[in-house]
mmCIF file of C-alpha atoms in Angstrom:
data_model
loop_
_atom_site.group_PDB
_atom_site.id
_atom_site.type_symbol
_atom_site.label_atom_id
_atom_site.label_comp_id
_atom_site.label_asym_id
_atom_site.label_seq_id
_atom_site.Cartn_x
_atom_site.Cartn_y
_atom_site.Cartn_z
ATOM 1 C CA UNK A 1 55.809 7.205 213.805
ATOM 2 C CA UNK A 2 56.252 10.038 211.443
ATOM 3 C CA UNK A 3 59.920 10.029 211.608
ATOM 4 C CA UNK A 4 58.973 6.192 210.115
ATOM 5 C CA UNK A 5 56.389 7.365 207.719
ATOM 6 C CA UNK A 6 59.171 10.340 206.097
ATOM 7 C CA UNK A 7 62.160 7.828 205.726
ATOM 8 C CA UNK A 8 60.116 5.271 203.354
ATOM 9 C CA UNK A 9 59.144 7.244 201.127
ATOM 10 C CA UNK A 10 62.126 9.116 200.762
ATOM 11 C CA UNK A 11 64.466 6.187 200.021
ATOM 12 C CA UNK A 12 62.028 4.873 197.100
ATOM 13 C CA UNK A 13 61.651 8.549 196.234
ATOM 14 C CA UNK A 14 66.025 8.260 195.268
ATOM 15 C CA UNK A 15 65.197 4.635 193.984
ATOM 16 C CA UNK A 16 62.706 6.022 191.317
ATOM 17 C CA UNK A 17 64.837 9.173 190.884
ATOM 18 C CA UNK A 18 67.832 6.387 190.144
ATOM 19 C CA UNK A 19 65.623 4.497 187.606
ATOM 20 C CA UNK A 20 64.590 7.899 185.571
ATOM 21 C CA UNK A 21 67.658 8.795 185.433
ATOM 22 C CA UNK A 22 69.214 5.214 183.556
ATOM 23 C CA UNK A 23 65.754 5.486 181.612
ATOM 24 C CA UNK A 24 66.608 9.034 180.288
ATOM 25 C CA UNK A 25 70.309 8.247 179.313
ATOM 26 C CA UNK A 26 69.257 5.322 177.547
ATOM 27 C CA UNK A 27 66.432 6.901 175.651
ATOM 28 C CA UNK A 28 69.440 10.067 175.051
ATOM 29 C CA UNK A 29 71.328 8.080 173.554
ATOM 30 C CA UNK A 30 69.042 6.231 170.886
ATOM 31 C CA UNK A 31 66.841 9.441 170.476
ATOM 32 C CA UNK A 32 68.368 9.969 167.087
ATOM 33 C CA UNK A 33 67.180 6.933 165.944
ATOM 34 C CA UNK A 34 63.675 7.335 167.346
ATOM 35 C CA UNK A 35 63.490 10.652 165.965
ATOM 36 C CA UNK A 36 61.994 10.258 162.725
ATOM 37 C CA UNK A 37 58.683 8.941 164.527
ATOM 38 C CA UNK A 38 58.619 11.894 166.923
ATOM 39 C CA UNK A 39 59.631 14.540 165.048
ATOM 40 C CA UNK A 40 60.234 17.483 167.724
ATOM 41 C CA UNK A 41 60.773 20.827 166.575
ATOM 42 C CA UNK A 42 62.637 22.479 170.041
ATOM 43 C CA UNK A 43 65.819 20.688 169.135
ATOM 44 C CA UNK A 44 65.891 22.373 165.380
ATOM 45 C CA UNK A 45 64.894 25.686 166.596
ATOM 46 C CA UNK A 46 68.366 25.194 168.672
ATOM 47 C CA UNK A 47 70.265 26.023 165.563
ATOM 48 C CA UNK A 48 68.713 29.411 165.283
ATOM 49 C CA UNK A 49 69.252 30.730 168.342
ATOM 50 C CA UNK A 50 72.234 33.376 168.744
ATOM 51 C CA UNK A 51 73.454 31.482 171.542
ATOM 52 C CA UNK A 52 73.989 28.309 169.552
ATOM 53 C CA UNK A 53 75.351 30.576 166.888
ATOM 54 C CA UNK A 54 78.022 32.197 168.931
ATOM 55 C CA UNK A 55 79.363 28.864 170.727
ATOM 56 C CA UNK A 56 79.736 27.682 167.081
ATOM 57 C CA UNK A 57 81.637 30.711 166.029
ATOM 58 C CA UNK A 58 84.106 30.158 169.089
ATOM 59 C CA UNK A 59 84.816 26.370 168.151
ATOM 60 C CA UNK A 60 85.330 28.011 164.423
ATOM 61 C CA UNK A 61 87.885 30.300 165.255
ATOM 62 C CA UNK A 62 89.644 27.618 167.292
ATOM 63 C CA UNK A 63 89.391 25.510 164.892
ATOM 64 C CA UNK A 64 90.977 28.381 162.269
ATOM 65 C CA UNK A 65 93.608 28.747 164.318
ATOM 66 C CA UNK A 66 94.708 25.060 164.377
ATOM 67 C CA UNK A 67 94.413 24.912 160.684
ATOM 68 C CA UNK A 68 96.878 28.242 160.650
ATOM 69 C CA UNK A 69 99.000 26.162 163.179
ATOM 70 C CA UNK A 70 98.944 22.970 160.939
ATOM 71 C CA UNK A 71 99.652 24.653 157.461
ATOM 72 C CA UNK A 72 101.483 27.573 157.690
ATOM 73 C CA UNK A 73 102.578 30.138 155.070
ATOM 74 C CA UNK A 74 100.474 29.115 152.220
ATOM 75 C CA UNK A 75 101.975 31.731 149.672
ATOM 76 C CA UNK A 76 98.658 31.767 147.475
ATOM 77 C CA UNK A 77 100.178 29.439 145.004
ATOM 78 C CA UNK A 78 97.193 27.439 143.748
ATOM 79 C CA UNK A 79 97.805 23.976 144.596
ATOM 80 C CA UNK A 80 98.582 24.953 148.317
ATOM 81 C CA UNK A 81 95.952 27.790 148.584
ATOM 82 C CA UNK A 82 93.853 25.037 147.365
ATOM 83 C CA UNK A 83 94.332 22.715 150.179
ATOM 84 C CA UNK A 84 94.246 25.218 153.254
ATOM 85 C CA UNK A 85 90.859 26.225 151.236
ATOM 86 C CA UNK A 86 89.573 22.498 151.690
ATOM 87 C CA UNK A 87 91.137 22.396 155.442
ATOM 88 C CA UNK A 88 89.641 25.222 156.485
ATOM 89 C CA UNK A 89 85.997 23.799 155.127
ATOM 90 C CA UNK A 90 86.665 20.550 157.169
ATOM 91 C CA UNK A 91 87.855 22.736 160.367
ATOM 92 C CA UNK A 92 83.976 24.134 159.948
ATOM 93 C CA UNK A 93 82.354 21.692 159.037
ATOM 94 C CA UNK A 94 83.899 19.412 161.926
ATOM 95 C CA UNK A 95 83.445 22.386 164.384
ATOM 96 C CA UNK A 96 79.637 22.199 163.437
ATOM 97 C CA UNK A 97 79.503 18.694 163.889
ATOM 98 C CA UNK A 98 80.852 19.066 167.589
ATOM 99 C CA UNK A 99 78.165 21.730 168.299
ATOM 100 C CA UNK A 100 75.490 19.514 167.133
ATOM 101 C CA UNK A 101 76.579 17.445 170.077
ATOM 102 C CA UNK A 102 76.352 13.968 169.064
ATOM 103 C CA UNK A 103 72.969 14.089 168.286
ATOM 104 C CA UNK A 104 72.493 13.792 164.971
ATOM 105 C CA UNK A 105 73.398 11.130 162.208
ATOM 106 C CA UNK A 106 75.125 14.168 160.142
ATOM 107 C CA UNK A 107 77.529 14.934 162.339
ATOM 108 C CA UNK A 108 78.350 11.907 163.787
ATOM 109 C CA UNK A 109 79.423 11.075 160.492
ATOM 110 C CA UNK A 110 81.310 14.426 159.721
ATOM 111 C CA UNK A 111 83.652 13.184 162.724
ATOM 112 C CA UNK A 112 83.815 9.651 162.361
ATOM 113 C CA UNK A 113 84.986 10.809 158.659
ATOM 114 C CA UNK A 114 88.274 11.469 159.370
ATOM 115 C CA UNK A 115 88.616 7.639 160.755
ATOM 116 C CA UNK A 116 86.934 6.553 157.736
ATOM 117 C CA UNK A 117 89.566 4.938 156.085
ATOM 118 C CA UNK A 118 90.810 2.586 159.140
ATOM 119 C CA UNK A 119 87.296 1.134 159.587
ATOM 120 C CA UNK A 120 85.565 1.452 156.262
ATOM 121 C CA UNK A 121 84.547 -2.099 156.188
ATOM 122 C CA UNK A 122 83.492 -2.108 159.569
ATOM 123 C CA UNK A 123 81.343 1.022 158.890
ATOM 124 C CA UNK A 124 79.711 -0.585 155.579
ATOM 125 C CA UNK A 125 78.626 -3.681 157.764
ATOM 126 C CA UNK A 126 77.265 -1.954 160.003
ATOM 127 C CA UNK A 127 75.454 0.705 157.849
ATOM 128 C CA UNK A 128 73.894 -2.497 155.619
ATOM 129 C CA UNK A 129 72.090 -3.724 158.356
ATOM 130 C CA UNK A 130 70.684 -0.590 159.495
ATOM 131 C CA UNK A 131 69.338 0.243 156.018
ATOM 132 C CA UNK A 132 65.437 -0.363 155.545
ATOM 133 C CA UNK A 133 63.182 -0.660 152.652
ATOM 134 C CA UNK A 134 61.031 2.021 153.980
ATOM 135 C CA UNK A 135 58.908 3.087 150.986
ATOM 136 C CA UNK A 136 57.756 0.010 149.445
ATOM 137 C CA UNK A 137 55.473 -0.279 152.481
ATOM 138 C CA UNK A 138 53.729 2.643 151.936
ATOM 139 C CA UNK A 139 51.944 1.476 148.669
ATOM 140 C CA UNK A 140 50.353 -0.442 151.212
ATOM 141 C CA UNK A 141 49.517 1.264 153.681
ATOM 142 C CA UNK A 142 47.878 4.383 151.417
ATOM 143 C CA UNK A 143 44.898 1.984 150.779
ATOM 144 C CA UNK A 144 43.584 2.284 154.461
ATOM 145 C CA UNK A 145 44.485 6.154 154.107
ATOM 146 C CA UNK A 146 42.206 8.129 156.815
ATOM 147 C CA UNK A 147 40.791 11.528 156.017
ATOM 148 C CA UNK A 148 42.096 13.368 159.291
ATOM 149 C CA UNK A 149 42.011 17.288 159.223
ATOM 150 C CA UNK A 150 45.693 18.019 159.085
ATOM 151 C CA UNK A 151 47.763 21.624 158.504
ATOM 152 C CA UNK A 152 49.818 20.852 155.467
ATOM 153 C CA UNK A 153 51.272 22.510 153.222
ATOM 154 C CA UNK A 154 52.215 19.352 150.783
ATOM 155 C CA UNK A 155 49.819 17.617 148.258
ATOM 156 C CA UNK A 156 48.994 14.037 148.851
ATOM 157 C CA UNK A 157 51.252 11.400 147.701
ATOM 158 C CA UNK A 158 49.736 9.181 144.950
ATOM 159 C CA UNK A 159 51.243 5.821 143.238
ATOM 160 C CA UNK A 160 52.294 7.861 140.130
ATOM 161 C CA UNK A 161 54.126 10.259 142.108
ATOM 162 C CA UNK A 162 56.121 7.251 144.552
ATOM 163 C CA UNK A 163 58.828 6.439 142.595
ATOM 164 C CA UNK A 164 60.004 10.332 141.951
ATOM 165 C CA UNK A 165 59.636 10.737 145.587
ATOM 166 C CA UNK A 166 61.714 7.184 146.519
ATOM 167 C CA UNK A 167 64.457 8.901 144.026
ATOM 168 C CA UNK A 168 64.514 12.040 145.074
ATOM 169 C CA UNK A 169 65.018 11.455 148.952
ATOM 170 C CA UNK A 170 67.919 9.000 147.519
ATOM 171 C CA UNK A 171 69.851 11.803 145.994
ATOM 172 C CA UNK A 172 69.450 13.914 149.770
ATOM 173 C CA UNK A 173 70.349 11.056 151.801
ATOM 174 C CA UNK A 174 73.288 11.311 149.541
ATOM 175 C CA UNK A 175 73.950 15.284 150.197
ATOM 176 C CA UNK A 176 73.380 14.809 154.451
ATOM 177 C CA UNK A 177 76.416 12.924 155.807
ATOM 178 C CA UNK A 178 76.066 9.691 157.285
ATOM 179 C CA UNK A 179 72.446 9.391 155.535
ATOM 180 C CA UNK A 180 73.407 8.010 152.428
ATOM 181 C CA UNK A 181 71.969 4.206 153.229
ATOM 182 C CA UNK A 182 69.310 5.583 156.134
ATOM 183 C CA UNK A 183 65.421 4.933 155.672
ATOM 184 C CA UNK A 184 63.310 8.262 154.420
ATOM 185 C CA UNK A 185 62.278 9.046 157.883
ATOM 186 C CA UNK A 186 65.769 9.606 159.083
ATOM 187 C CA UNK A 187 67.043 11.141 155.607
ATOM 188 C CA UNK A 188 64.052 13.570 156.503
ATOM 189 C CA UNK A 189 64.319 14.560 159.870
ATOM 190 C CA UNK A 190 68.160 14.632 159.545
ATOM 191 C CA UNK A 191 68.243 16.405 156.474
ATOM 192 C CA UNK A 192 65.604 19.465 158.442
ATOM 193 C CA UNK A 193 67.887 19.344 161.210
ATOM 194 C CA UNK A 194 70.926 19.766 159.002
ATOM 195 C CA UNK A 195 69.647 22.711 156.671
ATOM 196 C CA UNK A 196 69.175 24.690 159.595
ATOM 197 C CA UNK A 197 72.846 24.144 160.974
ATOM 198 C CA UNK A 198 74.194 24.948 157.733
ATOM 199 C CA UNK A 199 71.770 28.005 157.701
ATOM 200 C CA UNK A 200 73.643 29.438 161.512
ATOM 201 C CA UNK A 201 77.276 28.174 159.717
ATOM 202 C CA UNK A 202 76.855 29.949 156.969
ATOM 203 C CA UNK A 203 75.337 33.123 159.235
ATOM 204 C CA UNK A 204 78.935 32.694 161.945
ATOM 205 C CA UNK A 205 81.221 32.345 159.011
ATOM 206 C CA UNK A 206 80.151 35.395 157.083
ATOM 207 C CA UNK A 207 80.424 37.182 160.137
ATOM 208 C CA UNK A 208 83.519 36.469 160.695
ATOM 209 C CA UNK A 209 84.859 37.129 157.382
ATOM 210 C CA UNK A 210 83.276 40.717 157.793
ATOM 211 C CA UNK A 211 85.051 40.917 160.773
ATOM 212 C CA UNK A 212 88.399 39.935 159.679
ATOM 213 C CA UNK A 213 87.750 41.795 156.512
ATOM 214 C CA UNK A 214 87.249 44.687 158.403
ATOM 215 C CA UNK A 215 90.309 44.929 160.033
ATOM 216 C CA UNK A 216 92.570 44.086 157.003
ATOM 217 C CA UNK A 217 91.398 46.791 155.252
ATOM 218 C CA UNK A 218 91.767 49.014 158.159
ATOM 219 C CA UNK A 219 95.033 47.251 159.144
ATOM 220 C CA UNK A 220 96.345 48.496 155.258
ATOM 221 C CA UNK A 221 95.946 52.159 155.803
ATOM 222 C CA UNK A 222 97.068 52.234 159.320
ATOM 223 C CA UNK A 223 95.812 55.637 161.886
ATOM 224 C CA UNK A 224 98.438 57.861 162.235
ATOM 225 C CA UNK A 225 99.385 58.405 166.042
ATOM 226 C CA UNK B 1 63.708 -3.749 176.460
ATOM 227 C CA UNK B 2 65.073 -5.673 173.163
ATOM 228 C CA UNK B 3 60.898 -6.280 172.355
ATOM 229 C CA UNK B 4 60.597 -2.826 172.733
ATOM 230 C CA UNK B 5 63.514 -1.880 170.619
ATOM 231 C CA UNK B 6 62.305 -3.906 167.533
ATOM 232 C CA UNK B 7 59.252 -2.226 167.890
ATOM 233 C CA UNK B 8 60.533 0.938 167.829
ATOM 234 C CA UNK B 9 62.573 0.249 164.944
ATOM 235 C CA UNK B 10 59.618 -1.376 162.845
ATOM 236 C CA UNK B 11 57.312 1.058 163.419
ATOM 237 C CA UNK B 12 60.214 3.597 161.939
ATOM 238 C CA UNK B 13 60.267 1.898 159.070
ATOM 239 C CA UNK B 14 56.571 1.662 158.225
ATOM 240 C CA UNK B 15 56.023 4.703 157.512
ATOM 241 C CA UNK B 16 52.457 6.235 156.938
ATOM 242 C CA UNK B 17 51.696 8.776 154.368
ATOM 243 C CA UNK B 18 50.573 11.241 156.927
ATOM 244 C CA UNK B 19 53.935 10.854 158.814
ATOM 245 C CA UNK B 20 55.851 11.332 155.395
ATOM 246 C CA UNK B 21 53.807 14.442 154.235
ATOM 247 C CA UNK B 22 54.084 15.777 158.181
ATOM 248 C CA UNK B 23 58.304 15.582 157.336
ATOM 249 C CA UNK B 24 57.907 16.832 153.917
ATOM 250 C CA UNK B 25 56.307 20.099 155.061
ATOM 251 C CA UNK B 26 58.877 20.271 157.832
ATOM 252 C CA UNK B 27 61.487 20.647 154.986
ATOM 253 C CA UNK B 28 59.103 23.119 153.098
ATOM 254 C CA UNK B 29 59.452 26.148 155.598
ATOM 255 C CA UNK B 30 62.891 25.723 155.815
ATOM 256 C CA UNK B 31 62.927 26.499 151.835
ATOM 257 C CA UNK B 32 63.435 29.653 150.797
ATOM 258 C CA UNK B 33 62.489 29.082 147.354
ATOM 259 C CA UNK B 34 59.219 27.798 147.946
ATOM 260 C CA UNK B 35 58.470 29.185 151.817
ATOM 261 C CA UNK B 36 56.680 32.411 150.911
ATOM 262 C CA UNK B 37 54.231 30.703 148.977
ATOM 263 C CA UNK B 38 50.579 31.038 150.554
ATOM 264 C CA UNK B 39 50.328 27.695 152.714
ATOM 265 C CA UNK B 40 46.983 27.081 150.944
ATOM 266 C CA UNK B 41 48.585 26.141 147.456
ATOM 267 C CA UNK B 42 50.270 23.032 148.031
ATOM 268 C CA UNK B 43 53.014 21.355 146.690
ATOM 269 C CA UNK B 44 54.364 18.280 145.562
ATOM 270 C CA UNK B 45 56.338 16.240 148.024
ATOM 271 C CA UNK B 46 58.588 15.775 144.965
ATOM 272 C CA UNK B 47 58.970 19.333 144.148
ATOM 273 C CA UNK B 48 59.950 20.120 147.713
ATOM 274 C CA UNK B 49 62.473 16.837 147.389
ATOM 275 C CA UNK B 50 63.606 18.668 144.840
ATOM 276 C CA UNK B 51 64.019 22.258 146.301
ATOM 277 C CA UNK B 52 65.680 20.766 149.354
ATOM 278 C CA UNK B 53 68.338 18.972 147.332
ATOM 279 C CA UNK B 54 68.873 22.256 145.357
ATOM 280 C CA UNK B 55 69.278 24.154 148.349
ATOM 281 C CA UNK B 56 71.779 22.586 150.820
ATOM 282 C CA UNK B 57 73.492 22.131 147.621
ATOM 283 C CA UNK B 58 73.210 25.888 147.598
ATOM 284 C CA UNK B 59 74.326 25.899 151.815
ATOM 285 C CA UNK B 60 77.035 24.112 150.717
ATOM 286 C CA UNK B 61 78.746 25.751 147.657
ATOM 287 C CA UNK B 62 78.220 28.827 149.882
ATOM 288 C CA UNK B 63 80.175 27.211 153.189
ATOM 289 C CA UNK B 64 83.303 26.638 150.370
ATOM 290 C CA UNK B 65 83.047 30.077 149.235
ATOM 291 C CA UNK B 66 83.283 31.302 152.724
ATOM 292 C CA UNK B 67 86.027 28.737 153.370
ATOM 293 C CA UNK B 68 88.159 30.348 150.525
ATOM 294 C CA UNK B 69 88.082 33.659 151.851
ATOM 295 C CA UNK B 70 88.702 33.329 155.188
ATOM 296 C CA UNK B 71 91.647 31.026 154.257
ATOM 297 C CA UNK B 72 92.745 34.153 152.482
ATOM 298 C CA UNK B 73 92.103 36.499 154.812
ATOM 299 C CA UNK B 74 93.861 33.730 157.429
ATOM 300 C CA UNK B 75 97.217 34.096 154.855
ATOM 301 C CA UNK B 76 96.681 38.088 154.902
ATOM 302 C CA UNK B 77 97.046 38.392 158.510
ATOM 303 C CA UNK B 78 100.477 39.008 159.414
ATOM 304 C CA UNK B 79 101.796 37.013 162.464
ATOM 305 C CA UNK B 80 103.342 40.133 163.979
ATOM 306 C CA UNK B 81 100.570 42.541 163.078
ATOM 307 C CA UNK B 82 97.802 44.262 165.944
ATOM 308 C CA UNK B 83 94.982 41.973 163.359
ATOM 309 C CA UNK B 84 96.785 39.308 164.221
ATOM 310 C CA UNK B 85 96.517 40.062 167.608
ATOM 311 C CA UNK B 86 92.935 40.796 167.749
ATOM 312 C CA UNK B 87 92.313 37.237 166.253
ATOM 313 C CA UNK B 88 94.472 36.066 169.138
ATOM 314 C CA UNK B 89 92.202 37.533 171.440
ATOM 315 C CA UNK B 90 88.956 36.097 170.150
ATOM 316 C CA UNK B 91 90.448 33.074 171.086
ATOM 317 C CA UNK B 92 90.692 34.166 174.402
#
């Protein structure tokens, strides 16, 4: 009888464990897109974490070496020095899109970039029907506006002020990759997520120039043995 | 599931003022320019659109700076030399 009464519940327990588990990878994978309306803060505090800053720093330096690999003896003649300049800025910039994991608009689009070309007009399509007229609904919307206590720090939006606003998230959908046709939710969550990854690249790289810096200039006068 | 989806996706696209001026203060702390300011004086959602533009702008002249120099520093390293080797290493 109890031998009965432990099996039952165990094998629905693994059924319902099996069912969370599709439900979670399914909501994973379209969390980006969700996003905007939840707005959680853990997964931008990520990107300051020294953890998160050294993993990127390891993916840099691989990625630094492949450039090296790829282009090598660059003989600081402009045109040349140029291009390893720009290669080097797509090795980090691709090597931050790969520690954003996926998760993100941004960097999705910093590594579908280099396939751009094939499947621009696939990409376009797509991109045109994902695009929506968010702010024209919010004339609307402002008239039922309710007076909750909130902790803002940002005045209240007003008709006059709309249209300055509607531009102004244009030109940073514009400056975050992939967001150039997104609605202003996603141009705003993607855009807070994306300051603060450029905020731990910037942090890794100039670390890492002040660590190769360091031994250059130790490596030109070298310790007599 | 595709009822729910189109829901989602609506709702996303309606967005309330409150929901706007919740991401538009998000961005504000992240600004330097305008993130030591007292949170009681507010500012414009368009001012911080503004800021925010200005500064990954900023983030990003900065990341080609840093780009620059370590190409430089790449080309300074000789292959044979013990910097060379330590960059080797960090690989490791």
């Amino acid at each position: 009888m109890a031998s009965l009464t432990n099996i039952n519940p165990s094998s629905t327990d693994l059924v319902r464990r099996k069912k969370r588990f599709s439900v979670s990878s399914t909501a994973s994978s379209r969390s980006s897109a969700a996003s905007a309306s939840t707005g959680d803060g853990e997964s931008h505090a990520r990107w300051r974490s020294e953890k998160q800053q050294r993993i990127y720093s390891a993916k840099l330096i691989q990625a630094l070496q492949q450039v090296r690999l790829n282009s090598p003896s660059a003989t600081s003649s402009s045109p040349t020095a140029q291009k390893r300049g720009k290669a080097v800025r797509e090795a980090a910039d691709r090597a931050l899109a790969v520690s954003a994991r996926g998760r993100t608009l941004w960097s999705r689009a910093i590594l579908a970039n280099r396939i751009k070309l094939k499947f621009r007009k696939h990409k376009r399509q797509r991109a045109s029907t994902t695009a929506i007229p968010a702010m024209t609904t919010v004339v609307s919307s402002s008239s039922s506006s309710r007076s909750r206590k909130r902790r803002v720090s940002v005045l209240r939006l007003n008709k006059k002020s709309l249209p300055a606003v509607n531009r102004k998230v244009r030109v940073l959908g514009r400056l975050v990759p992939g967001c150039g046709k997104q609605s202003v939710p996603v141009i705003l969550e993607e855009a807070t997520d994306y300051i603060q990854a450029l905020e731990m690249q910037v942090r890794a790289m100039n670390s890492l120039v002040e660590l190769l810096s360091s031994y250059s200039t130790s490596g030109s006068a070298p310790p007599p043995i | 599931m595709s009822n729910r989806r189109s829901r989602q996706s609506s709702s996303a696209s309606r967005i309330s003022d409150d929901q706007m001026i919740d991401l538009v203060s998000k961005l504000r702390q992240l600004l330097p320019e305008i993130r030591e300011r007292r949170r009681s004086d507010k500012v414009s959602a368009s001012k911080v659109l503004q800021e925010t533009c200005n500064y990954i702008r900023k983030l990003h002249r900065e990341v080609d700076n840093l780009s620059d120099r370590l190409s430089q520093l790449l080309d300074s390293v000789d292959e044979d030399s013990p910097e060379a080797a330590v960059i080797r290493s960090l690989l490791m």
